[in-house]
Short mmCIF file of C-alpha atoms and ligand atoms in Angstrom, two decimals:
data_model
loop_
_atom_site.label_atom_id
_atom_site.label_comp_id
_atom_site.label_asym_id
_atom_site.label_seq_id
_atom_site.Cartn_x
_atom_site.Cartn_y
_atom_site.Cartn_z
CA GLU T 912 30.76 166.05 190.67
CA GLY T 913 30.87 169.24 192.73
CA VAL T 914 33.38 172.03 192.64
CA THR T 915 36.66 171.19 190.97
CA TRP T 916 38.49 174.50 191.32
CA GLY T 917 39.19 175.57 194.86
CA LEU T 918 41.32 177.03 197.55
CA LEU T 919 42.96 175.22 200.47
CA PRO T 920 41.51 176.23 203.86
CA ARG T 921 43.52 178.34 206.32
CA PRO T 922 45.17 177.13 208.40
CA CYS T 923 45.73 173.94 206.44
CA HIS T 924 47.65 170.72 206.90
CA VAL T 925 49.56 169.14 204.05
CA LEU T 926 51.14 165.70 203.80
CA VAL T 927 54.56 166.04 202.14
CA LEU T 928 55.92 162.84 200.60
CA LEU T 929 59.63 163.11 199.88
CA ASN T 930 61.90 160.79 197.92
CA PRO T 931 65.42 161.36 199.32
CA GLN T 932 66.91 159.55 196.29
CA SER T 933 65.20 161.65 193.63
CA GLY T 934 67.24 163.87 191.37
CA THR T 935 70.72 164.56 192.66
CA GLY T 936 69.74 163.36 196.14
CA HIS T 937 69.17 166.72 197.80
CA ALA T 938 65.39 166.69 198.24
CA LEU T 939 65.48 166.63 202.04
CA GLN T 940 68.00 169.46 202.17
CA LEU T 941 65.83 171.48 199.76
CA PHE T 942 62.80 170.87 201.91
CA ARG T 943 64.52 172.16 205.07
CA SER T 944 66.22 175.16 203.49
CA LEU T 945 63.67 176.34 200.93
CA VAL T 946 60.21 174.78 201.29
CA GLN T 947 59.74 174.65 205.06
CA PRO T 948 60.36 178.39 205.70
CA MET T 949 57.88 179.34 202.95
CA LEU T 950 55.19 177.02 204.34
CA ALA T 951 55.71 178.46 207.83
CA GLU T 952 55.30 181.98 206.48
CA ALA T 953 52.02 181.01 204.78
CA ASP T 954 50.56 179.18 207.80
CA VAL T 955 50.66 175.81 206.03
CA ALA T 956 51.29 173.02 208.54
CA PHE T 957 52.85 169.83 207.23
CA THR T 958 53.61 166.23 208.05
CA LEU T 959 56.79 165.05 206.35
CA PHE T 960 57.02 161.45 205.18
CA VAL T 961 60.37 160.38 203.73
CA THR T 962 60.12 157.30 201.52
CA GLU T 963 62.47 154.40 202.14
CA ARG T 964 61.93 152.44 198.93
CA PRO T 965 59.99 152.38 195.67
CA ASN T 966 56.22 151.96 196.22
CA HIS T 967 56.44 153.12 199.84
CA ALA T 968 54.39 156.25 199.04
CA ARG T 969 51.98 154.25 196.91
CA GLU T 970 51.28 151.86 199.79
CA LEU T 971 50.80 154.73 202.21
CA VAL T 972 48.20 156.56 200.13
CA ARG T 973 46.50 153.28 199.15
CA ALA T 974 45.86 152.24 202.74
CA GLY T 975 46.21 155.34 204.89
CA ASP T 976 43.64 157.67 206.42
CA LEU T 977 43.91 160.80 204.29
CA SER T 978 41.14 162.77 205.99
CA GLN T 979 43.56 164.65 208.26
CA TRP T 980 45.28 166.33 205.28
CA ASP T 981 43.93 169.05 203.03
CA ALA T 982 46.41 168.21 200.27
CA VAL T 983 49.11 165.69 199.42
CA ALA T 984 52.35 167.22 198.14
CA VAL T 985 55.22 165.33 196.57
CA LEU T 986 58.80 166.62 196.81
CA ALA T 987 60.50 164.37 194.25
CA GLY T 988 60.31 163.78 190.53
CA ASP T 989 57.28 162.78 188.47
CA GLY T 990 57.85 159.16 189.49
CA LEU T 991 56.68 159.67 193.06
CA LEU T 992 53.55 161.55 191.99
CA TYR T 993 52.81 158.65 189.65
CA GLU T 994 52.94 156.36 192.70
CA VAL T 995 50.54 158.65 194.57
CA VAL T 996 48.01 158.87 191.73
CA ASN T 997 47.99 155.10 191.31
CA GLY T 998 47.84 154.48 195.05
CA LEU T 999 44.79 156.74 195.29
CA MET T 1000 43.11 154.95 192.36
CA GLU T 1001 43.71 151.58 194.07
CA ARG T 1002 41.61 152.57 197.07
CA GLN T 1003 38.05 151.31 197.52
CA ASP T 1004 37.03 154.97 197.95
CA TRP T 1005 39.02 156.14 194.91
CA GLN T 1006 36.21 158.38 193.69
CA ALA T 1007 36.57 160.59 196.75
CA ALA T 1008 40.30 159.99 197.30
CA ILE T 1009 41.36 161.08 193.82
CA LYS T 1010 39.74 164.49 194.50
CA LYS T 1011 42.29 165.21 197.25
CA PRO T 1012 44.28 168.20 195.95
CA LEU T 1013 47.77 167.08 194.91
CA CYS T 1014 50.88 169.21 194.60
CA THR T 1015 54.16 168.67 192.80
CA LEU T 1016 57.28 170.21 194.33
CA PRO T 1017 60.15 169.53 191.93
CA GLY T 1018 63.08 167.72 193.55
CA GLY T 1019 63.80 165.06 190.94
CA SER T 1020 65.64 164.88 187.67
CA GLY T 1021 62.37 164.66 185.75
CA ASN T 1022 59.96 167.38 186.87
CA ALA T 1023 57.72 167.64 183.84
CA LEU T 1024 54.48 168.42 185.63
CA ALA T 1025 56.12 171.12 187.75
CA ALA T 1026 57.61 172.70 184.61
CA SER T 1027 54.20 172.53 182.90
CA ILE T 1028 52.36 174.14 185.81
CA ASN T 1029 55.01 176.85 185.98
CA HIS T 1030 54.39 177.44 182.27
CA TYR T 1031 50.57 177.47 182.60
CA ALA T 1032 50.94 180.07 185.36
CA GLY T 1033 52.61 182.37 182.85
CA ASN T 1034 56.11 182.15 184.32
CA THR T 1035 59.22 181.93 182.18
CA GLN T 1036 61.17 178.65 182.11
CA ALA T 1037 62.68 177.99 185.51
CA PHE T 1038 65.04 175.36 186.82
CA LYS T 1039 66.10 173.78 190.08
CA GLU T 1040 65.62 176.04 193.13
CA GLU T 1041 63.80 178.68 191.11
CA LEU T 1042 61.23 176.17 189.84
CA LEU T 1043 60.89 174.71 193.33
CA THR T 1044 60.35 178.20 194.78
CA ASN T 1045 57.63 178.92 192.21
CA CYS T 1046 55.85 175.64 192.95
CA THR T 1047 56.13 176.08 196.71
CA TYR T 1048 54.63 179.52 196.27
CA PHE T 1049 51.66 177.93 194.43
CA LEU T 1050 51.17 175.61 197.41
CA CYS T 1051 51.30 178.58 199.79
CA LYS T 1052 48.60 180.32 197.74
CA GLY T 1053 46.58 177.12 197.82
CA LEU T 1054 44.73 177.38 194.50
CA TYR T 1055 43.93 174.07 192.86
CA ALA T 1056 42.48 173.19 189.46
CA PRO T 1057 41.13 170.05 187.80
CA MET T 1058 43.57 167.86 185.88
CA ASP T 1059 42.85 165.13 183.33
CA LEU T 1060 44.15 161.61 183.92
CA VAL T 1061 44.63 158.90 181.32
CA SER T 1062 43.70 155.30 182.09
CA LEU T 1063 45.97 152.74 180.45
CA SER T 1064 45.09 149.06 180.06
CA THR T 1065 47.48 146.41 178.82
CA ALA T 1066 46.69 143.16 177.03
CA SER T 1067 47.93 141.19 180.06
CA GLY T 1068 45.43 142.99 182.29
CA LYS T 1069 47.46 145.75 183.93
CA ARG T 1070 45.56 148.93 184.74
CA LEU T 1071 47.45 152.20 185.27
CA TYR T 1072 46.66 155.89 185.67
CA SER T 1073 48.88 158.48 184.12
CA PHE T 1074 49.02 162.28 184.41
CA LEU T 1075 51.92 163.00 182.08
CA SER T 1076 52.84 160.66 179.26
CA PHE T 1077 52.87 157.32 177.56
CA GLY T 1078 55.73 156.44 175.25
CA TRP T 1079 57.51 153.81 173.23
CA GLY T 1080 60.74 153.95 171.27
CA PHE T 1081 63.38 156.65 171.18
CA ILE T 1082 62.10 159.06 173.83
CA SER T 1083 61.21 156.30 176.29
CA ASP T 1084 64.59 154.67 175.75
CA VAL T 1085 66.33 157.96 176.54
CA ASP T 1086 64.36 158.21 179.76
CA ILE T 1087 65.19 154.65 180.83
CA ALA T 1088 68.80 154.53 179.64
CA SER T 1089 69.59 157.85 181.34
CA GLU T 1090 68.41 156.61 184.77
CA LYS T 1091 72.01 155.68 185.58
CA TYR T 1092 73.06 159.31 185.08
CA ARG T 1093 70.62 160.51 187.73
CA GLN T 1094 73.47 162.34 189.50
CA LEU T 1095 73.66 164.71 186.52
CA GLY T 1096 70.17 166.02 187.21
CA LYS T 1097 68.33 167.10 184.06
CA ALA T 1098 71.58 166.86 182.02
CA ARG T 1099 70.99 163.10 182.16
CA PHE T 1100 68.47 163.49 179.32
CA THR T 1101 70.98 165.26 177.05
CA VAL T 1102 73.58 162.57 177.62
CA GLY T 1103 70.93 159.89 177.11
CA THR T 1104 69.72 161.47 173.85
CA ILE T 1105 73.18 161.50 172.32
CA GLN T 1106 73.74 157.91 173.40
CA GLN T 1107 70.46 156.73 171.89
CA LEU T 1108 71.09 158.64 168.64
CA ALA T 1109 74.17 156.51 168.08
CA GLY T 1110 72.17 153.29 168.17
CA LEU T 1111 68.95 154.43 166.54
CA LYS T 1112 66.38 151.60 166.45
CA VAL T 1113 63.15 151.02 164.53
CA TYR T 1114 60.03 149.95 166.46
CA LYS T 1115 57.38 147.99 164.60
CA GLY T 1116 53.75 147.97 165.55
CA ARG T 1117 50.25 149.19 164.81
CA LEU T 1118 49.10 152.55 166.15
CA SER T 1119 45.44 153.58 166.20
CA TYR T 1120 43.77 156.59 167.73
CA LEU T 1121 40.55 158.51 168.19
CA PRO T 1122 41.18 162.12 167.12
CA VAL T 1123 39.63 164.76 169.38
CA GLU T 1124 37.65 166.11 166.42
CA MET T 1125 36.14 162.67 165.71
CA SER T 1126 35.04 162.21 169.30
CA SER T 1127 33.01 165.42 169.30
CA SER T 1128 31.57 165.35 165.77
CA ALA T 1129 30.08 162.63 163.62
CA PRO T 1130 32.40 160.72 161.26
CA GLY T 1131 32.43 162.35 157.85
CA SER T 1132 32.40 165.91 159.18
CA PRO T 1133 34.39 168.57 157.27
CA SER T 1134 37.21 168.50 159.79
CA GLU T 1135 38.11 165.07 158.48
CA GLN T 1136 39.27 166.63 155.22
CA ASN T 1137 42.15 168.27 157.03
CA SER T 1138 43.50 164.91 158.00
CA HIS T 1139 46.25 163.44 155.87
CA HIS T 1140 45.84 160.14 157.69
CA MET T 1141 43.87 157.16 156.55
CA PRO T 1142 40.23 157.89 157.36
CA CYS T 1143 38.27 154.97 158.75
CA SER T 1144 34.71 156.20 158.60
CA ASN T 1145 31.76 153.99 157.84
CA GLY T 1146 29.33 156.90 158.16
CA ARG T 1147 27.55 155.58 161.22
CA PRO T 1148 26.41 158.31 163.63
CA LEU T 1149 28.75 158.63 166.58
CA HIS T 1150 26.13 158.44 169.31
CA ILE T 1151 25.64 154.71 168.83
CA LEU T 1152 29.42 154.23 169.06
CA PRO T 1153 31.49 153.09 170.75
CA GLN T 1154 30.18 150.07 172.61
CA PRO T 1155 31.05 149.55 176.25
CA ALA T 1156 34.08 147.34 176.71
CA PRO T 1157 32.87 144.14 178.39
CA GLY T 1158 36.12 142.26 177.85
CA VAL T 1159 38.51 144.95 179.08
CA PRO T 1160 40.39 143.41 182.01
CA ARG T 1161 38.93 144.45 185.34
CA PRO T 1162 40.91 145.01 188.51
CA PRO T 1163 40.26 142.85 191.59
CA HIS T 1164 37.60 145.17 193.02
CA GLU T 1165 35.26 144.63 190.12
CA GLY T 1166 33.08 147.49 189.06
CA SER T 1167 34.65 150.15 191.22
CA TRP T 1168 37.04 151.61 188.62
CA PRO T 1169 36.11 154.18 186.02
CA GLU T 1170 34.75 152.69 182.81
CA ASP T 1171 36.58 153.34 179.54
CA PRO T 1172 33.63 154.08 177.25
CA LEU T 1173 35.88 154.89 174.28
CA LEU T 1174 37.74 151.57 174.28
CA VAL T 1175 36.87 148.07 173.08
CA PRO T 1176 38.62 144.84 174.13
CA PHE T 1177 41.96 144.00 172.51
CA ASP T 1178 40.50 141.02 170.65
CA GLN T 1179 38.24 143.39 168.73
CA PRO T 1180 39.43 145.85 166.10
CA VAL T 1181 39.32 149.51 167.10
CA PRO T 1182 35.98 151.24 166.36
CA LYS T 1183 35.41 152.22 162.72
CA HIS T 1184 35.65 155.97 163.31
CA TRP T 1185 39.19 155.61 164.73
CA THR T 1186 42.23 156.21 162.56
CA VAL T 1187 44.69 153.37 161.97
CA VAL T 1188 48.13 154.73 161.08
CA PRO T 1189 49.15 153.14 157.76
CA GLU T 1190 52.87 153.06 158.59
CA GLU T 1191 54.05 150.38 160.97
CA GLU T 1192 57.70 151.39 161.47
CA PHE T 1193 58.45 154.06 164.02
CA ILE T 1194 61.35 155.73 165.74
CA SER T 1195 59.17 156.93 168.59
CA ILE T 1196 55.54 157.12 169.64
CA PHE T 1197 54.79 159.54 172.44
CA ALA T 1198 51.56 160.79 173.95
CA ILE T 1199 52.00 163.70 176.36
CA TYR T 1200 49.15 165.36 178.26
CA GLN T 1201 51.05 168.35 179.67
CA SER T 1202 53.11 171.01 177.91
CA HIS T 1203 56.55 170.02 179.22
CA LEU T 1204 58.42 166.74 179.18
CA GLY T 1205 61.21 168.34 181.19
CA ALA T 1206 62.21 171.72 182.55
CA ASP T 1207 63.68 172.68 179.16
CA PHE T 1208 61.62 170.41 176.95
CA THR T 1209 58.37 171.94 175.65
CA MET T 1210 56.83 169.08 173.75
CA ALA T 1211 53.19 170.16 173.54
CA PRO T 1212 53.16 173.99 173.84
CA THR T 1213 49.36 174.19 173.56
CA ALA T 1214 48.57 171.54 176.19
CA LYS T 1215 46.62 172.52 179.30
CA LEU T 1216 45.92 170.82 182.65
CA HIS T 1217 42.45 169.80 181.48
CA ASP T 1218 42.08 170.09 177.72
CA GLY T 1219 40.48 166.66 177.37
CA SER T 1220 43.24 165.44 175.10
CA MET T 1221 46.45 163.51 174.78
CA HIS T 1222 48.93 165.18 172.47
CA LEU T 1223 50.06 162.30 170.30
CA PHE T 1224 53.37 162.48 168.43
CA TYR T 1225 54.78 159.78 166.27
CA LEU T 1226 58.02 159.83 164.37
CA LYS T 1227 58.17 157.50 161.38
CA ALA T 1228 61.23 155.45 160.48
CA GLY T 1229 63.43 157.03 157.80
CA VAL T 1230 64.27 160.25 159.61
CA SER T 1231 68.02 160.94 159.64
CA ARG T 1232 70.03 161.28 162.83
CA LEU T 1233 70.59 164.93 162.02
CA GLY T 1234 66.87 165.46 161.43
CA LEU T 1235 66.13 163.84 164.77
CA LEU T 1236 68.74 165.94 166.56
CA LYS T 1237 67.25 169.12 165.06
CA LEU T 1238 63.80 168.11 166.32
CA PHE T 1239 65.14 167.54 169.81
CA LEU T 1240 66.99 170.83 169.91
CA ALA T 1241 63.82 172.63 168.75
CA MET T 1242 61.84 171.03 171.58
CA GLU T 1243 63.58 173.20 174.14
CA LYS T 1244 61.45 176.11 172.91
CA GLY T 1245 58.62 173.99 171.54
CA THR T 1246 59.24 174.93 167.90
CA HIS T 1247 59.73 171.36 166.59
CA LEU T 1248 56.43 171.38 164.68
CA ASP T 1249 57.51 174.56 162.84
CA LEU T 1250 60.31 172.54 161.21
CA ASN T 1251 57.64 170.73 159.14
CA CYS T 1252 59.58 167.49 159.34
CA PRO T 1253 57.69 165.05 157.10
CA TYR T 1254 58.44 162.16 159.47
CA LEU T 1255 56.88 163.81 162.52
CA HIS T 1256 53.11 163.63 162.99
CA TYR T 1257 51.16 165.36 165.72
CA LEU T 1258 47.52 165.26 166.68
CA PRO T 1259 45.37 165.67 169.76
CA VAL T 1260 43.52 162.45 170.54
CA ARG T 1261 41.00 161.19 173.10
CA ALA T 1262 42.10 157.56 172.99
CA PHE T 1263 44.73 155.34 171.39
CA ARG T 1264 45.79 151.74 170.97
CA LEU T 1265 49.35 150.56 170.36
CA GLU T 1266 50.03 146.97 169.34
CA PRO T 1267 53.78 146.30 169.18
CA PHE T 1268 54.81 143.44 166.88
CA THR T 1269 57.49 142.26 169.31
CA SER T 1270 57.48 142.31 173.08
CA THR T 1271 61.10 143.20 173.70
CA GLY T 1272 62.14 146.38 175.45
CA LEU T 1273 60.22 148.82 177.57
CA MET T 1274 57.54 151.43 177.27
CA THR T 1275 57.21 154.32 179.72
CA VAL T 1276 54.27 155.70 181.67
CA ASP T 1277 54.99 159.08 183.29
CA GLY T 1278 58.67 158.22 182.83
CA GLU T 1279 58.37 154.91 184.69
CA PRO T 1280 59.11 151.64 182.84
CA LEU T 1281 56.38 149.30 181.61
CA ALA T 1282 57.04 145.93 179.92
CA CYS T 1283 56.30 146.12 176.19
CA GLU T 1284 52.88 144.71 175.24
CA PRO T 1285 49.66 145.96 173.61
CA VAL T 1286 48.38 149.05 175.45
CA GLN T 1287 45.33 151.22 175.01
CA GLY T 1288 44.19 154.26 176.89
CA GLN T 1289 41.73 157.09 177.06
CA VAL T 1290 41.44 160.49 178.69
CA HIS T 1291 39.31 160.90 181.81
CA ASP T 1292 38.40 164.55 181.97
CA GLN T 1293 39.22 166.40 185.17
CA LEU T 1294 39.56 163.24 187.25
CA CYS T 1295 41.97 164.73 189.81
CA ARG T 1296 42.97 168.10 191.24
CA ILE T 1297 46.36 169.74 191.33
CA ILE T 1298 47.79 172.82 193.01
CA SER T 1299 48.44 175.27 190.18
CA GLY T 1300 49.40 178.92 190.16
P1 ADP K 111 63.59 161.27 189.56
O1 ADP K 111 62.93 162.42 188.89
O2 ADP K 111 64.97 161.61 189.98
O3 ADP K 111 63.50 160.05 188.70
P2 ADP K 111 61.40 160.26 191.14
O4 ADP K 111 60.71 160.92 192.27
O5 ADP K 111 60.69 160.24 189.84
O6 ADP K 111 62.80 160.97 190.92
O7 ADP K 111 61.73 158.81 191.64
C1 ADP K 111 62.37 157.87 190.88
C2 ADP K 111 62.02 156.46 191.35
O8 ADP K 111 62.43 156.25 192.70
C3 ADP K 111 60.53 156.17 191.33
O9 ADP K 111 60.33 154.99 190.61
C4 ADP K 111 60.16 155.94 192.79
O10 ADP K 111 59.18 154.95 192.91
C5 ADP K 111 61.44 155.49 193.39
N1 ADP K 111 61.58 155.75 194.84
C6 ADP K 111 60.74 156.39 195.67
N2 ADP K 111 61.24 156.46 196.92
C7 ADP K 111 62.45 155.85 196.88
C8 ADP K 111 63.47 155.60 197.86
N3 ADP K 111 63.35 156.02 199.13
N4 ADP K 111 64.59 154.96 197.45
C9 ADP K 111 64.74 154.57 196.17
N5 ADP K 111 63.81 154.76 195.20
C10 ADP K 111 62.68 155.40 195.55
MG1 MG K 112 61.35 159.93 187.47
#
C-alpha cells in the first residue's frame, strides 16, 4: 500500500472546494480574509472552486483530472467533504484517487472532523475563526495521516463511504431538524436538541454488531466475559469466518470497489460471533468514528483518525427527558459515559447491521440524510489520508 503518512511537497498546489452556503454563509469571506494570506505565507498555491449546488463538488472530483493538485481541501462543513470522499470512491481509479491527501477547513455549521483533528493535535477546544486558523495552519505545515473510512450498504443497494458517523433516531433527527436554523451556526444543534426533546420518539429495530475484541480474538475468549450483552458464540474458530458476501449489492463498475469481508448479505443472519442486541426499542443509535460530533460535542473522547473502529452508542427506550438532557450536556466535555446511565451502551465495533422495523423517517451519514432502510457497514482501515496537525 505504500507510505500513508507524509508531507506535502514545496511548493505545492491545493484545490480548495468551497460551499458559499455552508454555515452562516461566510465561507468565501473567511477564505479571502483568513485562509488565503496564510497559504501565501506558506508558499501553498491554490485553485479555488466555489460550488453552485449540492453534488457539484462530488461531480468534479468524480470526473476531473486530479493529478495537478497535491491535496484537495474543503472549506465548508462535513457535508462537502462527504461529497468529496464519495466522489473519489466513484472513480474507476478510486484506489489511487482516495489516497489524495484531503483537508478540512471548517466553514460550516457542522465541523466535526475539523474539531476532532484539532483535538488529536492536542489543541484545546476551538470555535469559528480560531478553529479555522488552526486547521489552515495544519494545511500550511502539510502533514497528512491515514484515516479510516466506513463502507455502508443498504438493503436497496446503495453504497456509501463515511468518515464521521452513521446514526438513527434522536441525534440524527436533531441534525436534520436543525438544518433550517443554519443561520445560527453551531447553536442550531442546541435549539434542535431542545425541540426534539419535547417530542421524544421511540425507534424500533434490530441492531447487531461485531465488537472489536471479537474480530481480533476467537469467540469464547476471556474478553467476552466483560460483555453484558447477549453473546452469540458457537465456538467456531474465527479464521474460517466470516464468509465473503456474494449477495451484497455491487455498484455498476462491478468488482472495482473494496470488498466487505466482515459482512454477509441482508437475507442471511449476521455471523454467529456477532452480538445481536436483545432490546429492540431505542431512542438513538449512533456510530461515530472520530472524537467530536461538533465543535463542543465530544462524543467519543478516545477515538483516533485510524483506530480501526466505529464507536457505537445506543440509547435504549425508557430514559427520561431529564436523563437524556444530562447526557447531552455531559457530551460537551465527553463525560457522558461517567454518568453510568443504564440506558446508554457504548462499545467499539468493526461492523454493524441495523434493521429498522419501519421505513419512515431518516437516518444520517456524516450528517447527511439517508432514507430509512436496513443498513450495514464495516471499517476499512486507513483507506484515505487527511491533513492533520
Ligand atoms: P453545513 O455544515 O453548514 O451543513 P456543508 O458543507 O455540510 O455545510 O453543506 C451542507 C449541504 O450543502 C451539503 O449537503 C452540500 O452538498 C450542500 N451544498 C454544497 N454546495 C452547495 C451550494 N453551492 N448551494 C447549496 N448547497 C450546497
Ligand atoms: Mg453539514
